[in-house]
Coordinates of N, CA and C and ligand atoms in Angstrom, one line a residue:
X17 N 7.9 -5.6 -4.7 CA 6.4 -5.4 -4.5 C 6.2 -4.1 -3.8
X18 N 5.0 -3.4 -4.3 CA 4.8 -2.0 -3.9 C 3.6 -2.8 -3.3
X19 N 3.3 -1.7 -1.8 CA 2.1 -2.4 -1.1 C 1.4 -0.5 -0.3
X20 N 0.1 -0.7 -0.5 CA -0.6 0.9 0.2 C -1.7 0.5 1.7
X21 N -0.6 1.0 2.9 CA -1.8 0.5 3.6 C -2.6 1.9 3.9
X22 N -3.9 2.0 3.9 CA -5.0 2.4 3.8 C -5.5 2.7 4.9
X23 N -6.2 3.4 5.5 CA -7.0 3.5 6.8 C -7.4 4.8 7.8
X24 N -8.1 5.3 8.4 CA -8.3 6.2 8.9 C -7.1 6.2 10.1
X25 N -6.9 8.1 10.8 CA -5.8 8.2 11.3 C -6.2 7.2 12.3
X26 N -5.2 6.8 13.3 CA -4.9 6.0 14.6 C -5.6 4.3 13.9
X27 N -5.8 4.0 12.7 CA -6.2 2.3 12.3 C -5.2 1.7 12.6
X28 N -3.9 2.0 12.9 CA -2.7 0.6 13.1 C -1.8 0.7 12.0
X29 N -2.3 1.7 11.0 CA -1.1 1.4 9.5 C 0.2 1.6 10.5
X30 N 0.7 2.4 11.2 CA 2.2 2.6 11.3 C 2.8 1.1 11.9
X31 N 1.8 0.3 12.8 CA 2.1 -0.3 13.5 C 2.1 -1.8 12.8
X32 N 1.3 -1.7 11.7 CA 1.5 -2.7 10.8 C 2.2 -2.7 9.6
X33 N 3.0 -1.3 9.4 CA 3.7 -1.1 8.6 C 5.1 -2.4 9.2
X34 N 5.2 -1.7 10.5 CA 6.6 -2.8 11.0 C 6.9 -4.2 10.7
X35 N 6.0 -4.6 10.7 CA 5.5 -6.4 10.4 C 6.1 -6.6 8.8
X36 N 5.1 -5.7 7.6 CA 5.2 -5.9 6.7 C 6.7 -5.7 5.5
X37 N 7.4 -4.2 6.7 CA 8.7 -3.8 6.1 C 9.5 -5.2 6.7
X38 N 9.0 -5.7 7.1 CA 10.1 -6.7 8.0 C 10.5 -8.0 7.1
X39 N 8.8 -8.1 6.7 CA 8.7 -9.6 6.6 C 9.0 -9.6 4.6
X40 N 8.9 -8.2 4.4 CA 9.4 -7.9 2.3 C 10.1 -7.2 2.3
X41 N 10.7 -6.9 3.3 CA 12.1 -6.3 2.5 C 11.2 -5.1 2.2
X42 N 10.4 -4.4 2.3 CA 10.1 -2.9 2.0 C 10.9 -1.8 2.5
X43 N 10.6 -0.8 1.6 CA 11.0 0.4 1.9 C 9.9 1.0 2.9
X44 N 10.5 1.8 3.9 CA 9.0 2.2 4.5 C 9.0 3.7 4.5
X45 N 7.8 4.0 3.8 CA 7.7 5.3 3.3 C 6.2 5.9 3.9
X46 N 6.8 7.0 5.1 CA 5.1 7.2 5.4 C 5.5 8.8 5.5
X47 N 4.5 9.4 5.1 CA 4.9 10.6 4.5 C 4.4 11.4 6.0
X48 N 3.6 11.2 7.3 CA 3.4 11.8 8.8 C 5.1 11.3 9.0
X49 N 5.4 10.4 9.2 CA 7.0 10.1 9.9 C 7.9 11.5 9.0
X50 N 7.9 11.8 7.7 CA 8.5 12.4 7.6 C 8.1 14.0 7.3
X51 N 6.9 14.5 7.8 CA 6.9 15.4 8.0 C 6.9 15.9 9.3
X52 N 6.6 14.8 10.3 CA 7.2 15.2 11.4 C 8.7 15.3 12.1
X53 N 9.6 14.7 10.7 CA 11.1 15.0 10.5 C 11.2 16.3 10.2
X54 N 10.9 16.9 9.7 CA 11.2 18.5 8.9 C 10.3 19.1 10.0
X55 N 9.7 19.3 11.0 CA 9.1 19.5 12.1 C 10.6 19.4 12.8
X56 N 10.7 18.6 13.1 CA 11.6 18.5 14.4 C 13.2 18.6 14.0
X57 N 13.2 19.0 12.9 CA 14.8 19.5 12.8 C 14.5 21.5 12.2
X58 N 13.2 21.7 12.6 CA 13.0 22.6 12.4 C 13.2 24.0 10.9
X59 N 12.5 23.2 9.7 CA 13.1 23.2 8.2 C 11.7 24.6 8.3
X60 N 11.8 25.0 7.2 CA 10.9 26.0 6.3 C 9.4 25.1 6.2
X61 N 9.7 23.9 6.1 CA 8.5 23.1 5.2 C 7.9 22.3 6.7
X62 N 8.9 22.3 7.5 CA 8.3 21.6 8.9 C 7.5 22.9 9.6
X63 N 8.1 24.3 9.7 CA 7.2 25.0 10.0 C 5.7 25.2 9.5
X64 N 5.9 25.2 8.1 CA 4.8 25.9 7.5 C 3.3 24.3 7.8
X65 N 4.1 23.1 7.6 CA 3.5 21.5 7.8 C 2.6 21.5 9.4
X66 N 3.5 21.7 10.5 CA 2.9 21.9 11.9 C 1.4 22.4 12.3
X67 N 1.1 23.9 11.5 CA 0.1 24.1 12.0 C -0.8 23.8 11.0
X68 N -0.6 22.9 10.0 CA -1.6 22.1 9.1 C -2.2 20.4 10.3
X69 N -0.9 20.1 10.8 CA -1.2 19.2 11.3 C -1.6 19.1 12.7
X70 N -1.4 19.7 13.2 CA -2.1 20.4 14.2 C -3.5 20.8 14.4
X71 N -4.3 21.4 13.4 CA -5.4 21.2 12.9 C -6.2 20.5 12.5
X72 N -5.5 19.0 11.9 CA -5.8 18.0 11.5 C -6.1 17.5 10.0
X73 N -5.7 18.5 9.0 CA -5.8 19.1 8.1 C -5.3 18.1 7.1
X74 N -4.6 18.8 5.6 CA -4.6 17.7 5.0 C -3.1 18.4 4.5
X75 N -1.7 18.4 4.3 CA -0.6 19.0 4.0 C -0.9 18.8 2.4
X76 N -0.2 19.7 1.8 CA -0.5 20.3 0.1 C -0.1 18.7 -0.6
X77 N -1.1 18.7 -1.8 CA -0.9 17.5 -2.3 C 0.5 17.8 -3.0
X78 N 1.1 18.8 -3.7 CA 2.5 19.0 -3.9 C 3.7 18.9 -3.2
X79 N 3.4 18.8 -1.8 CA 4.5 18.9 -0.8 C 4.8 17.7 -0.8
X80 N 3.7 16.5 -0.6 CA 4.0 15.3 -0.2 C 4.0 14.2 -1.4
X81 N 3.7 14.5 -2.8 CA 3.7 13.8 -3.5 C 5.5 14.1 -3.8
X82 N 6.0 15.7 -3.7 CA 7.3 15.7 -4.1 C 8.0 14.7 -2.8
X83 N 7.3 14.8 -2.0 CA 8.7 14.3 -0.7 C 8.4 12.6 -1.2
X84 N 7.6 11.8 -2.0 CA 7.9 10.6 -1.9 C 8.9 10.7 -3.2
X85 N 8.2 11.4 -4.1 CA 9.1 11.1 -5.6 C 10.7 11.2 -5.1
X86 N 11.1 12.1 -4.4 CA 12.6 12.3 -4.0 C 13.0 11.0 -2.9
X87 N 12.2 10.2 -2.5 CA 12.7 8.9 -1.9 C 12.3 7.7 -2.8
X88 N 11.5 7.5 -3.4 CA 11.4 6.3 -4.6 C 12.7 5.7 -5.2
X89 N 12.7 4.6 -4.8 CA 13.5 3.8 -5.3 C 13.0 2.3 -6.1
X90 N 14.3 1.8 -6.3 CA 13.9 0.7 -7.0 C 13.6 -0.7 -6.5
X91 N 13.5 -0.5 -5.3 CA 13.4 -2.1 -4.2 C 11.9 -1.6 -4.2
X92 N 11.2 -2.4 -3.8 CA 9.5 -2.4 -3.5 C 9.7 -1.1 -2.1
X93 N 8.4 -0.5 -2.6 CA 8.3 0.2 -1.4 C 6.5 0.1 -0.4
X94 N 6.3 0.4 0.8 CA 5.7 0.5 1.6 C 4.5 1.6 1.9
X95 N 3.3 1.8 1.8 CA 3.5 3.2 1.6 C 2.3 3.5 2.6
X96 N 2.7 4.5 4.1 CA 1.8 4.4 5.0 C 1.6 5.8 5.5
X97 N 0.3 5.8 4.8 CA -0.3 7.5 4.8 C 0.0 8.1 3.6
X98 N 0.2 7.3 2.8 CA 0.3 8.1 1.4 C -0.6 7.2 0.4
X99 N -1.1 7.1 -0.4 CA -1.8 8.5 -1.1 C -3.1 8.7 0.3
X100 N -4.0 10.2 0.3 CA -4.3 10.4 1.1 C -5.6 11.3 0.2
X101 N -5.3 11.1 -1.4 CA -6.3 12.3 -2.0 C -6.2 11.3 -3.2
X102 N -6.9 11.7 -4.3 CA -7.3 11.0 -5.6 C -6.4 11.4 -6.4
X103 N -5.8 12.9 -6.2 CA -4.6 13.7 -6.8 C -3.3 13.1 -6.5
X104 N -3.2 12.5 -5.0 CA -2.2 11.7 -5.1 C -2.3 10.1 -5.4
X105 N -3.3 10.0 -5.0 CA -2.9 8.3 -5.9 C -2.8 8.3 -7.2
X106 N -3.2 9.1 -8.2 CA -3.0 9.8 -9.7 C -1.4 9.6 -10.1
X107 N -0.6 10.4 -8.9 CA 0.5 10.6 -9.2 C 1.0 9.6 -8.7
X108 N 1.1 9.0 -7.4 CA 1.6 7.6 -7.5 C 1.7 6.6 -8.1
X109 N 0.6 6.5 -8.9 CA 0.8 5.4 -10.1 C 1.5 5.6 -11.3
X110 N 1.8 7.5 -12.0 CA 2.2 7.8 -12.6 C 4.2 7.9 -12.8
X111 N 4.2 7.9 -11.1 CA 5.1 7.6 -10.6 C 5.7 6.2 -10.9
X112 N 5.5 5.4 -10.7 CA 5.4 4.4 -10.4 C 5.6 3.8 -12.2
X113 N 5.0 4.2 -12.7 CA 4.7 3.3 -14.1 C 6.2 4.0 -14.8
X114 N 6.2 5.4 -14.6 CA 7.4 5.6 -15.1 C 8.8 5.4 -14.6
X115 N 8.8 4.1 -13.7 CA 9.6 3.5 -13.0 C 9.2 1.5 -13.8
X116 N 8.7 1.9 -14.6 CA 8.1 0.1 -14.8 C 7.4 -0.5 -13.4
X117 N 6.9 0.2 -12.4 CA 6.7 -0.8 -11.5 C 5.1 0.0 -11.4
X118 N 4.0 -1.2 -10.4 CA 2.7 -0.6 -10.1 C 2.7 -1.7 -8.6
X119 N 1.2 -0.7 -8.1 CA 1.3 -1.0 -6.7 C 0.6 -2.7 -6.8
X120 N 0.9 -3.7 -5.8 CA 0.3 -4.4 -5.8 C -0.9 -4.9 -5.1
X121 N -1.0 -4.5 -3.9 CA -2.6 -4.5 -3.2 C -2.0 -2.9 -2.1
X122 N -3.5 -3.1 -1.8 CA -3.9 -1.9 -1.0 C -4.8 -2.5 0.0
X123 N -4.0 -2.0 1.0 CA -4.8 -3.5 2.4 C -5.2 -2.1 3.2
X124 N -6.5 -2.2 3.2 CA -7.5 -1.4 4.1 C -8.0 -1.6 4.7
X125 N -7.3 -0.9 6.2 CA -7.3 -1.6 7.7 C -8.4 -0.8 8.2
X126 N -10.0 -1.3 8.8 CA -11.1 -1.1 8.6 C -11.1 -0.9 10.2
X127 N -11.3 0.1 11.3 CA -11.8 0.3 12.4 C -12.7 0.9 12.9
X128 N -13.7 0.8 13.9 CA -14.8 2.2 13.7 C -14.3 3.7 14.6
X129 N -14.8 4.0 14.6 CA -14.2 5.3 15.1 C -14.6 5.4 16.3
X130 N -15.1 4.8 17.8 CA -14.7 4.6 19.0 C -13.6 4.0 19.3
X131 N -13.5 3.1 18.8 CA -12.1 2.2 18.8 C -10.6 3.4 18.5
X132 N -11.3 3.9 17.3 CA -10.1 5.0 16.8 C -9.6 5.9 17.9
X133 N -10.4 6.3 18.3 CA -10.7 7.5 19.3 C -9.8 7.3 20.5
X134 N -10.3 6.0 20.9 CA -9.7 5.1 22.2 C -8.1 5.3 22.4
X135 N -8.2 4.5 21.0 CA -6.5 4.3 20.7 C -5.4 5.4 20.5
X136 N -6.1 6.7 20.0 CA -5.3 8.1 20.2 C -5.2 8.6 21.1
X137 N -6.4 9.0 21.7 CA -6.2 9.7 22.8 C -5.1 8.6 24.1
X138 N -5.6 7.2 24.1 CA -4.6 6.9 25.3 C -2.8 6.7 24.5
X139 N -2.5 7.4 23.4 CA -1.4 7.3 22.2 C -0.8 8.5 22.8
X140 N -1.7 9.8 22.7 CA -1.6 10.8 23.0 C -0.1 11.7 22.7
X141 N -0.4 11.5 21.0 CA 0.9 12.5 20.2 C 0.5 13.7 20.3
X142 N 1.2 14.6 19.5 CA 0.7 16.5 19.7 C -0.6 16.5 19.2
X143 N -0.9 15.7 17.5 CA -2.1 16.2 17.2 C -3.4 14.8 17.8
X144 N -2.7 14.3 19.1 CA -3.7 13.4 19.5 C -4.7 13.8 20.5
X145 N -5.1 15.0 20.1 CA -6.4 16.0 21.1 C -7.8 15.6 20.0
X146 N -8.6 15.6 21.2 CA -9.9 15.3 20.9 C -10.6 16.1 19.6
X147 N -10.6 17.7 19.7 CA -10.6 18.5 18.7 C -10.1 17.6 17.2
X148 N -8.9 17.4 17.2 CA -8.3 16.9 16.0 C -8.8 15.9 15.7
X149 N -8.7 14.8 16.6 CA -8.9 13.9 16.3 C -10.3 13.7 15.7
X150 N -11.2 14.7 15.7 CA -12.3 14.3 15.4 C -12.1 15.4 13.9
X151 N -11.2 16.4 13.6 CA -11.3 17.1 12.2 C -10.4 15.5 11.4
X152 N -9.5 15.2 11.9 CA -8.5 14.0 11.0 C -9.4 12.8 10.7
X153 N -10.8 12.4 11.2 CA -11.9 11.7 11.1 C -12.6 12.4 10.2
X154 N -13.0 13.4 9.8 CA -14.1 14.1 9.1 C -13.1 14.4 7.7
X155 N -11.6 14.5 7.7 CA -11.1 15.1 6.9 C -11.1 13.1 5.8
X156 N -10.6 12.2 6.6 CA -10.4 11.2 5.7 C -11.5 10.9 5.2
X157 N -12.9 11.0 6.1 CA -14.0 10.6 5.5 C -14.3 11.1 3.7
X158 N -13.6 12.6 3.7 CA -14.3 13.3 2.6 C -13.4 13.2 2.0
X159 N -11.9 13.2 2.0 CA -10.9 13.1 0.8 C -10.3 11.9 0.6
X160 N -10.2 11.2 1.7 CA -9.1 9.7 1.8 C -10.0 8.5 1.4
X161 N -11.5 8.4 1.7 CA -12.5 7.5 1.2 C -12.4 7.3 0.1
X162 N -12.5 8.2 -0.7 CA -12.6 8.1 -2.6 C -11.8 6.9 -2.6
X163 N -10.6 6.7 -1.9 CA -9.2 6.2 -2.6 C -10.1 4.2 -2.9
X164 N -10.8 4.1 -1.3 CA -11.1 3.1 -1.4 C -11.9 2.2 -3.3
X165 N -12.6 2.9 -3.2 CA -13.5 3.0 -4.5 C -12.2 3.0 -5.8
X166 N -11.8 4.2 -5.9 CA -11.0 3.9 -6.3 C -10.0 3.0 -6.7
X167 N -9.7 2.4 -6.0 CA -8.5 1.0 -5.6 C -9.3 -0.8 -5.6
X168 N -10.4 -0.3 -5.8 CA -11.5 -1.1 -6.0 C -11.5 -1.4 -7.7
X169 N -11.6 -0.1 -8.1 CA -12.1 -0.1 -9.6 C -10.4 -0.8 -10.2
X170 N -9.4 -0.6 -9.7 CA -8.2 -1.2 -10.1 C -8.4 -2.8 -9.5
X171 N -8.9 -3.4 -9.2 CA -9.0 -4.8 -8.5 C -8.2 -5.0 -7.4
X172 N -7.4 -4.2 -6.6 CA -6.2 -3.9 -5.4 C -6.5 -3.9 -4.1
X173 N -8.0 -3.7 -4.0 CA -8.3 -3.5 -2.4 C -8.4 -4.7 -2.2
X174 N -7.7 -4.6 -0.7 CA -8.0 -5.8 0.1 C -8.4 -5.7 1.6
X175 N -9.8 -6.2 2.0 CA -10.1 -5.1 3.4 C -9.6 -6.1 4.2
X176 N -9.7 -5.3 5.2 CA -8.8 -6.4 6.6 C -9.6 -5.8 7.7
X177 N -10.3 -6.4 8.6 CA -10.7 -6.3 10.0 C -9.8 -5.5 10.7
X178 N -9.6 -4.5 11.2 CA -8.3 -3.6 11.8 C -8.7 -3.8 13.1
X179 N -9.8 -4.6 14.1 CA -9.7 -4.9 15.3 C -10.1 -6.3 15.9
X180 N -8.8 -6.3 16.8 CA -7.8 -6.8 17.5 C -6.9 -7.1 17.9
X181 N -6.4 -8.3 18.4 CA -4.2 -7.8 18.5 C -3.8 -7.6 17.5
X182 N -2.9 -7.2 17.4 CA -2.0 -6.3 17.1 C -1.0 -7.6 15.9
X183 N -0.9 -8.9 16.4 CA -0.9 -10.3 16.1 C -2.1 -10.9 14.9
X184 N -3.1 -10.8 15.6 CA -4.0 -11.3 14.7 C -4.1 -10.3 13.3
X185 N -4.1 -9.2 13.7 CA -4.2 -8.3 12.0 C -2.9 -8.6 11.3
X186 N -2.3 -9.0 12.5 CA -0.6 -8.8 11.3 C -1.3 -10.5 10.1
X187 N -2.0 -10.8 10.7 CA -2.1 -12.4 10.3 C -3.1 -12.1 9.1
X188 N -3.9 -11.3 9.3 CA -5.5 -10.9 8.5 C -4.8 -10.5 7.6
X189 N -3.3 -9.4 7.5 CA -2.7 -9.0 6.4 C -2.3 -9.6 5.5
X190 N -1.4 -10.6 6.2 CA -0.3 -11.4 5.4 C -1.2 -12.6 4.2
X191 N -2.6 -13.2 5.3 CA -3.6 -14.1 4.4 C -3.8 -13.1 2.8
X192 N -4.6 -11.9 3.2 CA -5.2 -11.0 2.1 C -4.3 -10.7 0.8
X193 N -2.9 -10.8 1.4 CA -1.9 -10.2 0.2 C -0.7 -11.1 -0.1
X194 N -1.3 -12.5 0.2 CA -0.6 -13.9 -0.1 C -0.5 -14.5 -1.7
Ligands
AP5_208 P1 0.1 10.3 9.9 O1 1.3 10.3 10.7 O2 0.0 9.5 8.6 O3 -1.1 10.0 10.9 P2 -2.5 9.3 10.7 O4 -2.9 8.7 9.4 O5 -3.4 10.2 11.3 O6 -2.2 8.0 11.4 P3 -1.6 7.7 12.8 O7 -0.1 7.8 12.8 O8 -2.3 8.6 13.8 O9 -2.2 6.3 13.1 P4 -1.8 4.9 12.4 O10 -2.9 4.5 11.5 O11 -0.4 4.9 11.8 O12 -1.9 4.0 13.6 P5 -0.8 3.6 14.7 O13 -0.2 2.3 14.2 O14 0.1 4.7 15.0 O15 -0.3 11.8 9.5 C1 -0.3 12.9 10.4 C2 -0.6 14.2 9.7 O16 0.3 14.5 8.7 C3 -2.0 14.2 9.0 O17 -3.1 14.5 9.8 C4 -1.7 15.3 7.9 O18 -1.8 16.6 8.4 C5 -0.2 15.0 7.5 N1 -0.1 14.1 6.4 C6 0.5 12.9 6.5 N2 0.5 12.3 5.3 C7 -0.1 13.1 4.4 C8 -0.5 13.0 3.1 N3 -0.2 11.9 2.3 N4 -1.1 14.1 2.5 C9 -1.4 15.2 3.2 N5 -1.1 15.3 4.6 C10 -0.5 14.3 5.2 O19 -1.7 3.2 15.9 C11 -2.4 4.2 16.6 C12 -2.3 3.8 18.2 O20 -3.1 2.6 18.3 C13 -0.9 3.5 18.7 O21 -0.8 3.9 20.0 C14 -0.8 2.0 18.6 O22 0.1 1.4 19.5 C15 -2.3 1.5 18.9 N6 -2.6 0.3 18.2 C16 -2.2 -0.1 16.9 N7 -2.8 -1.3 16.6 C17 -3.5 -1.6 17.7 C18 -4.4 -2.8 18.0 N8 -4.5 -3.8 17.1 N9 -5.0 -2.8 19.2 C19 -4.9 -1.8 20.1 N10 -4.1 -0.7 19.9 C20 -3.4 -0.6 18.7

């Protein structure tokens, strides 16, 4: 099973990613964990990545659709912070099909943006400054939203309440994509 969790930055995807790789055997594939790999081992692609994310920006749709194609395998995979543009869900699926496999829900973890805000700043990663935090809000609004609609017109969305414990959404998830 392929599964896309969905959501603006700081919604809980990473934190509900753990639950879901646990409980299917997923691959967990989140394309922020691994650009902040090539960041911290200090690569060509981590330099050039940093001051994109640092600004809150959006890293090239070629960088990150190559960095999953080169981890895709054949066990079901997980996919958190990826796709992030209409260009890459495009290719994800294209991916994917020419693998015989397609995604099976896309669980879109729904928070408002006080709550969001709350939860980063007291998280307080590099790009967990107020500045950013409010371009990585303005940036999903205008490119990462489409996906919704999108994922819609495929019959795949599944919304989920993204507030409360941390327990109960794991629970909101597992109901929606049962
Ligand atoms: P990425 O690492 O994907 O960050 P993000 O989407 O901004 O998401 P976060 O990691 O901030 O939050 P999350 O939704 O995983 O929430 P979490 O569980 O951590 O991307 C970082 C950057 O990389 C992007 O800005 C971009 O530049 C680049 N990038 C990445 N993917 C890309 C792509 N596909 N295309 C182009 N560029 C890309 O939770 C947040 C906090 O809340 C934590 O402290 C957590 O403990 C807490 N929390 C979680 N759940 C709850 C709860 N229920 N109640 C209270 N607190 C909670």
């Amino acid at each position: 099973m392929n599964l896309i969790l969905l959501g603006a930055p700081g919604s809980g995807k990473g934190t509900q990613a753990e639950m879901l790789i646990a409980a299917h055997n997923l691959q967990h594939l989140s394309t922020g964990d691994m650009l902040r790999a090539e960041i911290a081992n200090g690569t060509t692609l981590g330099l050039q990545a940093k001051q994109i994310m640092d600004a809150g920006e959006l890293v090239s749709d070629d960088i990150v659709i190559g960095m999953i194609a080169n981890r895709l395998n054949d066990s079901g995979a997980l996919f958190d912070g990826f796709p992030r543009t209409i260009a890459q869900a495009e290719a994800l699926d294209k991916l994917l099909a020419d693998n015989h496999q397609n995604i099976a829900h896309v669980v879109y973890l729904n928070v408002d943006n006080d709550e969001i805000v709350a939860r980063m700043l007291a998280r307080g990663r590099e790009d967990d400054n107020e500045e950013t935090i409010r371009n990585r809000l303005s940036v999903f609004e205008a490119q990462t939203k489409p996906l919704i609609d999108f994922y819609q017109q495929q019959g795949k969305l599944r919304h989920v309440d993204g507030k409360g414990s941390v327990e109960e959404i794991s629970a909101r998830i597992a109901a929606a994509i049962a």
